[in-house]
Short mmCIF file of C-alpha atoms in Angstrom, two decimals:
data_model
loop_
_atom_site.label_atom_id
_atom_site.label_comp_id
_atom_site.label_asym_id
_atom_site.label_seq_id
_atom_site.Cartn_x
_atom_site.Cartn_y
_atom_site.Cartn_z
CA MET A 1 22.42 30.66 1.15
CA THR A 2 22.56 33.97 2.94
CA THR A 3 21.98 37.32 1.40
CA THR A 4 23.85 40.08 3.11
CA THR A 5 22.76 43.63 2.67
CA LYS A 6 25.63 45.52 1.23
CA PRO A 7 26.21 49.22 1.82
CA ALA A 8 25.48 51.36 -1.18
CA PRO A 9 28.51 51.32 -3.46
CA PRO A 10 30.48 54.51 -3.55
CA SER A 11 29.75 56.65 -6.53
CA GLY A 12 31.72 56.47 -9.68
CA GLY A 13 32.92 53.94 -12.11
CA GLY A 14 31.27 51.50 -14.46
CA MET A 15 33.77 49.16 -12.92
CA ASN A 16 31.83 49.09 -9.68
CA ALA A 17 28.52 48.48 -11.42
CA LEU A 18 30.09 45.68 -13.39
CA ASN A 19 31.51 44.23 -10.22
CA ASN A 20 28.12 44.34 -8.54
CA LEU A 21 26.51 42.69 -11.52
CA LEU A 22 29.10 39.93 -11.52
CA VAL A 23 28.74 39.39 -7.80
CA GLY A 24 24.95 39.30 -8.11
CA VAL A 25 24.97 36.83 -10.98
CA GLY A 26 27.57 34.71 -9.26
CA LYS A 27 25.59 34.63 -6.06
CA SER A 28 22.28 33.70 -7.64
CA VAL A 29 23.81 31.05 -9.88
CA GLY A 30 25.77 29.74 -6.95
CA GLY A 31 22.58 29.67 -4.92
CA ILE A 32 20.67 27.70 -7.54
CA VAL A 33 23.50 25.25 -8.13
CA GLY A 34 24.13 24.91 -4.43
CA THR A 35 20.48 24.21 -3.72
CA LEU A 36 20.28 21.61 -6.46
CA TYR A 37 23.47 20.01 -5.26
CA GLN A 38 22.23 19.89 -1.69
CA ALA A 39 18.90 18.48 -2.89
CA GLY A 40 20.79 15.78 -4.76
CA ARG A 41 22.80 14.98 -1.67
CA ASP A 42 19.61 14.67 0.39
CA THR A 43 18.09 12.47 -2.28
CA ILE A 44 21.00 10.04 -2.45
CA ASP A 45 21.00 9.95 1.33
CA THR A 46 17.30 9.04 1.34
CA VAL A 47 17.75 6.42 -1.35
CA ILE A 48 20.58 4.71 0.47
CA ARG A 49 19.11 4.97 3.93
CA ASN A 50 15.39 4.43 3.32
CA ILE A 51 14.62 3.16 -0.13
CA LEU A 52 17.32 0.62 -0.98
CA PRO A 53 17.06 -1.25 2.34
CA PHE A 54 13.36 -1.63 1.88
CA MET A 55 13.82 -2.80 -1.69
CA ALA A 56 16.27 -5.44 -0.46
CA PHE A 57 13.72 -6.55 2.13
CA ILE A 58 10.93 -6.69 -0.45
CA ALA A 59 13.14 -8.56 -2.92
CA VAL A 60 13.99 -11.28 -0.39
CA LEU A 61 10.36 -11.61 0.55
CA ILE A 62 9.07 -11.77 -3.01
CA GLY A 63 11.79 -14.18 -4.08
CA ILE A 64 10.92 -16.59 -1.31
CA ILE A 65 7.17 -16.20 -1.69
CA ASN A 66 7.16 -16.68 -5.44
CA GLU A 67 9.73 -19.44 -5.76
CA SER A 68 8.74 -21.58 -2.82
CA GLY A 69 5.16 -21.95 -3.99
CA LEU A 70 3.97 -20.04 -0.95
CA GLY A 71 2.59 -17.41 -3.29
CA ASP A 72 -0.01 -19.75 -4.75
CA LYS A 73 -1.21 -20.76 -1.32
CA LEU A 74 -1.37 -17.11 -0.29
CA ALA A 75 -3.28 -16.37 -3.45
CA HIS A 76 -5.99 -18.83 -2.49
CA LEU A 77 -6.12 -17.16 0.89
CA VAL A 78 -6.21 -13.60 -0.45
CA GLU A 79 -8.27 -14.06 -3.60
CA PRO A 80 -11.71 -14.38 -1.98
CA LEU A 81 -10.91 -11.36 0.21
CA ALA A 82 -9.27 -8.92 -2.18
CA GLY A 83 -11.35 -9.69 -5.25
CA ASN A 84 -14.61 -8.18 -4.01
CA LEU A 85 -15.92 -5.25 -2.00
CA ILE A 86 -17.10 -7.29 1.02
CA GLY A 87 -13.70 -8.92 1.42
CA LEU A 88 -11.88 -5.59 1.17
CA LEU A 89 -14.23 -4.12 3.76
CA ALA A 90 -13.45 -7.07 6.03
CA ILE A 91 -9.70 -6.41 5.62
CA SER A 92 -10.16 -2.72 6.41
CA VAL A 93 -12.30 -3.39 9.50
CA PHE A 94 -9.73 -5.91 10.70
CA CYS A 95 -6.87 -3.42 10.25
CA ALA A 96 -8.88 -0.68 11.98
CA ILE A 97 -9.67 -2.63 15.18
CA PRO A 98 -8.40 -0.22 17.85
CA ILE A 99 -6.21 -2.82 19.56
CA LEU A 100 -4.72 -4.16 16.35
CA SER A 101 -4.22 -0.92 14.47
CA PRO A 102 -1.29 0.37 16.58
CA VAL A 103 0.34 -3.07 16.31
CA LEU A 104 -0.03 -3.18 12.53
CA GLY A 105 1.14 0.39 12.08
CA PRO A 106 4.89 0.71 12.65
CA GLY A 107 6.78 1.84 9.57
CA ALA A 108 3.81 0.77 7.48
CA VAL A 109 5.72 -2.50 7.07
CA ILE A 110 2.59 -4.66 7.15
CA ALA A 111 0.76 -2.43 4.69
CA GLN A 112 3.77 -2.46 2.35
CA VAL A 113 4.20 -6.23 2.48
CA VAL A 114 0.50 -6.80 1.91
CA GLY A 115 0.59 -4.23 -0.89
CA VAL A 116 3.41 -6.07 -2.62
CA ILE A 117 1.68 -9.45 -2.21
CA LEU A 118 -1.56 -8.06 -3.63
CA GLY A 119 0.43 -6.47 -6.44
CA THR A 120 1.93 -9.78 -7.48
CA ARG A 121 -1.56 -11.32 -7.39
CA ILE A 122 -2.90 -8.51 -9.58
CA ALA A 123 -0.06 -9.13 -12.02
CA GLU A 124 -0.94 -12.83 -12.08
CA GLY A 125 -4.53 -11.96 -12.86
CA ASP A 126 -5.94 -13.46 -9.65
CA ILE A 127 -7.33 -10.09 -8.58
CA PRO A 128 -8.98 -7.84 -11.17
CA PRO A 129 -7.01 -4.59 -11.65
CA GLN A 130 -9.97 -2.32 -10.90
CA TYR A 131 -9.72 -3.49 -7.29
CA ALA A 132 -6.28 -1.90 -6.99
CA LEU A 133 -7.69 1.42 -5.77
CA PRO A 134 -10.02 0.08 -3.05
CA ALA A 135 -7.28 -2.35 -2.04
CA LEU A 136 -4.88 0.57 -1.47
CA PHE A 137 -7.30 1.90 1.13
CA ALA A 138 -8.31 -1.48 2.53
CA ILE A 139 -4.77 -2.31 3.60
CA ASP A 140 -4.16 1.10 5.14
CA PRO A 141 -6.75 2.16 7.73
CA GLN A 142 -4.11 1.68 10.44
CA VAL A 143 -1.77 4.29 8.95
CA GLY A 144 -0.05 6.25 11.69
CA CYS A 145 -1.98 4.57 14.51
CA ASP A 146 1.29 3.61 16.19
CA PHE A 147 2.53 7.17 16.01
CA ILE A 148 -0.36 9.19 17.49
CA PRO A 149 1.35 10.31 20.75
CA VAL A 150 4.54 11.26 18.91
CA GLY A 151 2.65 12.98 16.11
CA LEU A 152 0.61 14.97 18.61
CA ALA A 153 3.75 15.84 20.55
CA LEU A 154 5.28 17.17 17.32
CA GLY A 155 2.20 19.42 17.12
CA GLU A 156 2.96 20.60 20.68
CA ALA A 157 -0.20 19.07 22.09
CA GLU A 158 -0.77 18.96 25.83
CA ALA A 159 -0.86 15.68 27.75
CA GLU A 160 -4.62 15.88 28.10
CA THR A 161 -5.06 16.23 24.35
CA VAL A 162 -2.91 13.16 23.81
CA GLU A 163 -5.00 11.18 26.29
CA VAL A 164 -8.18 12.05 24.42
CA GLY A 165 -6.64 12.10 20.96
CA VAL A 166 -5.32 8.54 20.89
CA PRO A 167 -8.70 6.83 21.44
CA ALA A 168 -10.46 9.46 19.29
CA VAL A 169 -8.28 8.69 16.27
CA LEU A 170 -8.46 4.93 16.80
CA ILE A 171 -12.26 4.98 17.04
CA SER A 172 -12.56 7.29 14.06
CA ARG A 173 -10.57 4.81 11.97
CA LEU A 174 -13.17 2.10 12.57
CA VAL A 175 -15.63 4.24 10.63
CA THR A 176 -13.41 6.03 8.15
CA GLY A 177 -11.39 2.92 7.26
CA PRO A 178 -14.26 1.01 5.66
CA LEU A 179 -15.73 4.32 4.43
CA SER A 180 -12.52 5.02 2.50
CA VAL A 181 -12.75 1.59 0.86
CA VAL A 182 -16.31 2.28 -0.25
CA LEU A 183 -15.30 5.70 -1.59
CA ALA A 184 -12.36 4.19 -3.44
CA TYR A 185 -14.60 1.46 -4.80
CA PHE A 186 -16.95 4.00 -6.34
CA ALA A 187 -14.03 6.13 -7.51
CA SER A 188 -12.55 3.15 -9.35
CA PHE A 189 -15.42 2.89 -11.83
CA GLY A 190 -13.91 3.11 -15.27
CA LEU A 191 -10.43 2.33 -13.96
CA TYR A 192 -8.89 -0.47 -16.02
CA SER A 193 -12.40 -1.74 -16.62
CA SER A 194 -11.71 -2.48 -20.28
CA SER A 195 -9.24 -5.18 -19.25
CA SER A 196 -11.73 -6.92 -17.01
CA SER A 197 -14.04 -9.51 -18.43
CA MET B 1 35.10 -23.57 -32.76
CA PRO B 2 37.19 -26.54 -31.85
CA LEU B 3 36.74 -25.93 -28.18
CA THR B 4 32.96 -26.18 -28.26
CA VAL B 5 33.17 -29.20 -30.49
CA MET B 6 35.51 -30.76 -28.02
CA ALA B 7 33.29 -29.78 -25.13
CA SER B 8 30.17 -31.09 -26.79
CA GLY B 9 32.05 -34.25 -27.66
CA LEU B 10 33.09 -34.53 -24.08
CA ALA B 11 29.57 -34.00 -22.91
CA HIS B 12 28.36 -36.53 -25.41
CA ALA B 13 30.93 -39.03 -24.27
CA ALA B 14 30.08 -38.42 -20.67
CA ASP B 15 26.34 -38.55 -21.24
CA PRO B 16 25.60 -42.22 -20.75
CA THR B 17 27.91 -42.65 -17.77
CA VAL B 18 26.61 -39.80 -15.58
CA GLU B 19 23.15 -40.34 -14.24
CA PRO B 20 21.18 -37.61 -12.55
CA PRO B 21 22.23 -37.71 -8.91
CA GLY B 22 20.01 -39.89 -6.79
CA GLY B 23 19.76 -40.91 -3.20
CA VAL B 24 20.91 -38.70 -0.39
CA PHE B 25 23.24 -36.59 -2.49
CA GLY B 26 20.62 -36.13 -5.14
CA ALA B 27 18.17 -34.87 -2.59
CA LEU B 28 20.82 -32.56 -1.17
CA ALA B 29 21.65 -31.21 -4.62
CA ASP B 30 17.99 -30.61 -5.36
CA ALA B 31 17.58 -28.85 -2.03
CA ALA B 32 20.64 -26.71 -2.73
CA SER B 33 19.44 -25.61 -6.15
CA TRP B 34 15.96 -24.92 -4.77
CA PHE B 35 17.49 -22.90 -1.94
CA ILE B 36 19.71 -20.80 -4.17
CA GLY B 37 16.83 -20.42 -6.61
CA LEU B 38 14.84 -18.54 -3.99
CA PHE B 39 17.53 -15.91 -3.75
CA GLN B 40 18.21 -15.76 -7.47
CA ALA B 41 14.54 -14.93 -7.93
CA GLY B 42 14.87 -12.36 -5.17
CA GLY B 43 17.91 -10.91 -6.90
CA ASP B 44 15.96 -10.56 -10.13
CA VAL B 45 13.22 -8.75 -8.23
CA PHE B 46 15.78 -6.48 -6.62
CA LEU B 47 17.40 -5.68 -9.95
CA GLY B 48 14.01 -4.90 -11.41
CA LEU B 49 13.19 -2.56 -8.55
CA VAL B 50 16.53 -0.77 -8.67
CA THR B 51 16.67 -0.26 -12.42
CA GLY B 52 12.95 0.33 -12.80
CA ILE B 53 12.26 2.71 -9.96
CA ILE B 54 15.44 4.26 -8.58
CA PRO B 55 16.65 6.34 -11.58
CA THR B 56 13.41 8.27 -12.08
CA LEU B 57 12.93 8.48 -8.35
CA ILE B 58 16.34 10.05 -7.78
CA VAL B 59 15.79 12.73 -10.41
CA LEU B 60 12.27 13.47 -9.18
CA LEU B 61 13.32 13.59 -5.54
CA THR B 62 16.20 15.92 -6.34
CA PHE B 63 13.94 18.28 -8.23
CA VAL B 64 11.22 18.39 -5.60
CA ASN B 65 13.74 18.74 -2.77
CA ALA B 66 15.29 21.72 -4.56
CA LEU B 67 11.85 23.19 -5.25
CA ILE B 68 10.94 22.96 -1.59
CA ARG B 69 14.18 24.68 -0.63
CA TRP B 70 13.51 27.50 -3.08
CA ILE B 71 9.93 28.06 -1.98
CA GLY B 72 10.76 27.77 1.69
CA PRO B 73 8.62 25.53 3.85
CA GLU B 74 8.16 28.28 6.46
CA ARG B 75 5.69 30.01 4.14
CA ILE B 76 2.91 27.62 5.01
CA ASP B 77 3.09 28.77 8.63
CA LYS B 78 0.65 31.56 7.79
CA LEU B 79 -1.82 29.04 6.50
CA GLY B 80 -1.74 27.32 9.87
CA GLU B 81 -3.08 30.46 11.46
CA TYR B 82 -6.02 30.57 9.06
CA ALA B 83 -6.72 26.90 9.68
CA ALA B 84 -7.12 27.54 13.41
CA ARG B 85 -10.24 29.63 12.89
CA PRO B 86 -13.61 28.21 13.88
CA GLY B 87 -16.46 28.04 11.40
CA LEU B 88 -17.63 25.73 8.71
CA GLN B 89 -15.74 27.36 5.84
CA TRP B 90 -12.38 26.69 7.52
CA TYR B 91 -12.89 22.92 7.67
CA PRO B 92 -11.49 22.33 4.18
CA VAL B 93 -8.51 24.53 5.02
CA ARG B 94 -7.84 22.69 8.25
CA TYR B 95 -8.31 19.13 7.08
CA LEU B 96 -7.55 19.37 3.37
CA VAL B 97 -5.33 22.28 2.33
CA LEU B 98 -3.14 22.43 5.42
CA PRO B 99 -2.45 18.66 5.68
CA VAL B 100 -1.79 18.35 1.95
CA LEU B 101 0.65 21.27 1.90
CA ALA B 102 2.23 20.20 5.18
CA VAL B 103 2.86 16.68 3.92
CA PHE B 104 4.12 17.98 0.57
CA PHE B 105 6.53 20.58 1.97
CA LEU B 106 7.50 19.22 5.37
CA THR B 107 7.11 15.50 4.51
CA ASN B 108 6.56 12.66 6.96
CA PRO B 109 7.08 13.06 10.01
CA MET B 110 7.73 16.83 10.20
CA ALA B 111 4.32 17.58 8.68
CA TYR B 112 2.68 16.93 12.05
CA THR B 113 4.47 19.95 13.55
CA MET B 114 1.94 22.14 11.73
CA GLY B 115 -0.53 21.08 14.40
CA ARG B 116 1.07 23.63 16.73
CA PHE B 117 -0.93 26.44 15.10
CA LEU B 118 -4.22 24.79 15.96
CA PRO B 119 -6.18 24.88 19.25
CA GLU B 120 -5.86 21.74 21.34
CA ARG B 121 -9.29 20.41 20.37
CA TYR B 122 -8.35 20.28 16.68
CA LYS B 123 -4.93 18.66 17.07
CA PRO B 124 -5.91 14.97 17.06
CA ALA B 125 -8.10 15.50 14.00
CA PHE B 126 -5.34 17.35 12.19
CA TYR B 127 -2.85 14.59 12.96
CA ASP B 128 -5.33 11.98 11.75
CA SER B 129 -5.88 13.94 8.57
CA ALA B 130 -2.19 14.57 7.85
CA VAL B 131 -1.00 11.05 8.62
CA SER B 132 -3.67 9.57 6.38
CA PHE B 133 -2.24 11.50 3.46
CA VAL B 134 1.35 10.21 3.67
CA HIS B 135 0.55 7.20 1.47
CA PRO B 136 -1.88 8.63 -1.12
CA ILE B 137 0.68 11.33 -1.93
CA THR B 138 3.45 8.84 -2.74
CA GLY B 139 1.81 7.84 -6.02
CA ILE B 140 2.80 11.15 -7.60
CA PHE B 141 5.15 12.78 -5.06
CA PRO B 142 7.33 10.05 -3.56
CA HIS B 143 9.57 12.57 -1.80
CA ALA B 144 6.93 13.07 0.91
CA ASN B 145 7.39 9.61 2.36
CA PRO B 146 10.28 7.76 0.73
CA GLY B 147 10.48 5.13 3.46
CA GLU B 148 6.97 3.81 2.84
CA LEU B 149 6.70 3.78 -0.92
CA PHE B 150 5.67 0.19 -1.29
CA VAL B 151 2.10 0.57 -0.10
CA TYR B 152 1.48 2.21 -3.46
CA LEU B 153 4.40 0.75 -5.45
CA GLY B 154 3.55 -2.81 -4.45
CA ILE B 155 0.06 -2.62 -5.87
CA ALA B 156 1.12 -0.41 -8.77
CA ALA B 157 3.70 -3.06 -9.72
CA GLY B 158 0.81 -5.44 -10.30
CA ILE B 159 -0.83 -2.94 -12.65
CA THR B 160 2.47 -2.50 -14.49
CA GLY B 161 2.77 -6.27 -14.69
CA LEU B 162 -0.49 -6.36 -16.61
CA GLY B 163 0.93 -3.83 -19.05
CA LEU B 164 -1.41 -1.05 -17.91
CA ASN B 165 -0.55 2.53 -17.08
CA THR B 166 -0.34 3.40 -13.40
CA SER B 167 -0.89 7.16 -13.79
CA ASP B 168 -4.64 6.78 -13.63
CA LEU B 169 -4.33 4.82 -10.40
CA ALA B 170 -1.90 7.37 -8.91
CA VAL B 171 -4.20 10.31 -9.67
CA ARG B 172 -7.28 8.59 -8.30
CA TYR B 173 -5.35 7.47 -5.22
CA LEU B 174 -4.40 11.11 -4.61
CA ILE B 175 -7.93 12.46 -5.12
CA VAL B 176 -9.70 9.80 -3.05
CA GLY B 177 -7.00 10.30 -0.43
CA MET B 178 -7.90 14.00 -0.24
CA VAL B 179 -11.59 13.23 0.23
CA VAL B 180 -10.76 10.64 2.87
CA ILE B 181 -8.52 12.95 4.91
CA LEU B 182 -11.21 15.65 4.92
CA LEU B 183 -13.87 13.23 6.16
CA ARG B 184 -11.45 11.68 8.62
CA GLY B 185 -10.51 15.08 10.03
CA ILE B 186 -14.14 16.14 10.48
CA LEU B 187 -15.19 12.87 12.11
CA THR B 188 -12.18 12.76 14.44
CA GLU B 189 -12.84 16.35 15.45
CA ILE B 190 -16.43 15.44 16.41
CA ILE B 191 -15.27 12.39 18.37
CA THR B 192 -12.56 14.42 20.12
CA ALA B 193 -15.10 17.11 21.09
CA ARG B 194 -17.44 14.47 22.53
CA MET B 195 -14.66 12.87 24.54
CA LEU B 196 -13.40 16.20 25.83
CA ALA B 197 -16.93 17.15 26.90
CA ARG B 198 -17.41 13.85 28.67
CA ARG B 199 -14.04 14.18 30.38
CA THR B 200 -14.76 17.69 31.73
CA ALA B 201 -18.21 16.49 32.87
CA THR B 202 -16.69 13.62 34.83
CA THR B 203 -13.94 15.74 36.37
CA GLU B 204 -16.53 18.34 37.42
CA GLY B 205 -18.69 15.59 38.85
CA ALA B 206 -15.72 14.24 40.79
CA ALA B 207 -14.89 17.72 42.07
CA ALA B 208 -18.46 18.45 43.16
#
């Protein structure tokens, strides 16, 4: 959408004014429609390239986990961890360990899979729903830990900054990971509490 | 319905003669139905995801994408210059307003390019802050990180499964996420400053 500055129209004629009006309206409407259309195109592109493939992946995983009986075994494994604050803190500390966090990070695949597994357990009633909010933070202290050098490079950081920045972020996560779980725990008071016993 | 009558008659006639398959073939048949059952269940999940999430998501994404194009993401560049200023009152700008707007308008991963307005010593903290927001934002604005929706959606699906409303969860996730990125930015900035100081001390010591 480019707006070109037009020379002042030569004097005379309502015809010219009308023309200008029509051109102006046409351009702005065309701009709005064009933008919406382009936005729609981007959206469909995103859905096909990013969202649907992940849904297929999740569907296969959930189908196998739920139908094979693996889900119940996982539930026994996850229940004591995800159903209380101490367990969630343990998960977050584990995910924030500086050596593990870059390994667990890529594409947030681990966080998404664990999120889906916890979600199915919440739906089954194994984990009380008010733990949903702290759980969201407990499974995610490693977010972006795999991407620090690239992310800093996108911010045009110098090599020295990257050298310092990678360990700085990883160490910071060890503190802020569990801290975020505690914050979320206190923020979840009154969230779905009526449904809990 | 003569056909059904005939079929039921057939089934009835066949009933006593056909036993449930046993032995090797029975085991194979059981295994086959168990195997295909896994994927039928997966198919049901997939259908649920596609019909339950995709339609709203497409409309929402289209709207927000158009909105971002109209506003113009280059407008937040000015904010980056404010965020670079030292002083306590600029902390919330640097680690709260700037990351939130960057992630909203530029989305993952282009949001991190906003770090270029900041001095080197703030860059790791800004990255930490911005990257920590790419999941909390997806609860309400999925356009910011469409490839990683299931961190939130996975857990939210459990809430939906209980018949509860997920809006409350999405809002709290967003708000707690904002508090967390502010704290994370401040702490990482302190750690970065310490490490930079130690590094210059050691290089000076080596040079001396």
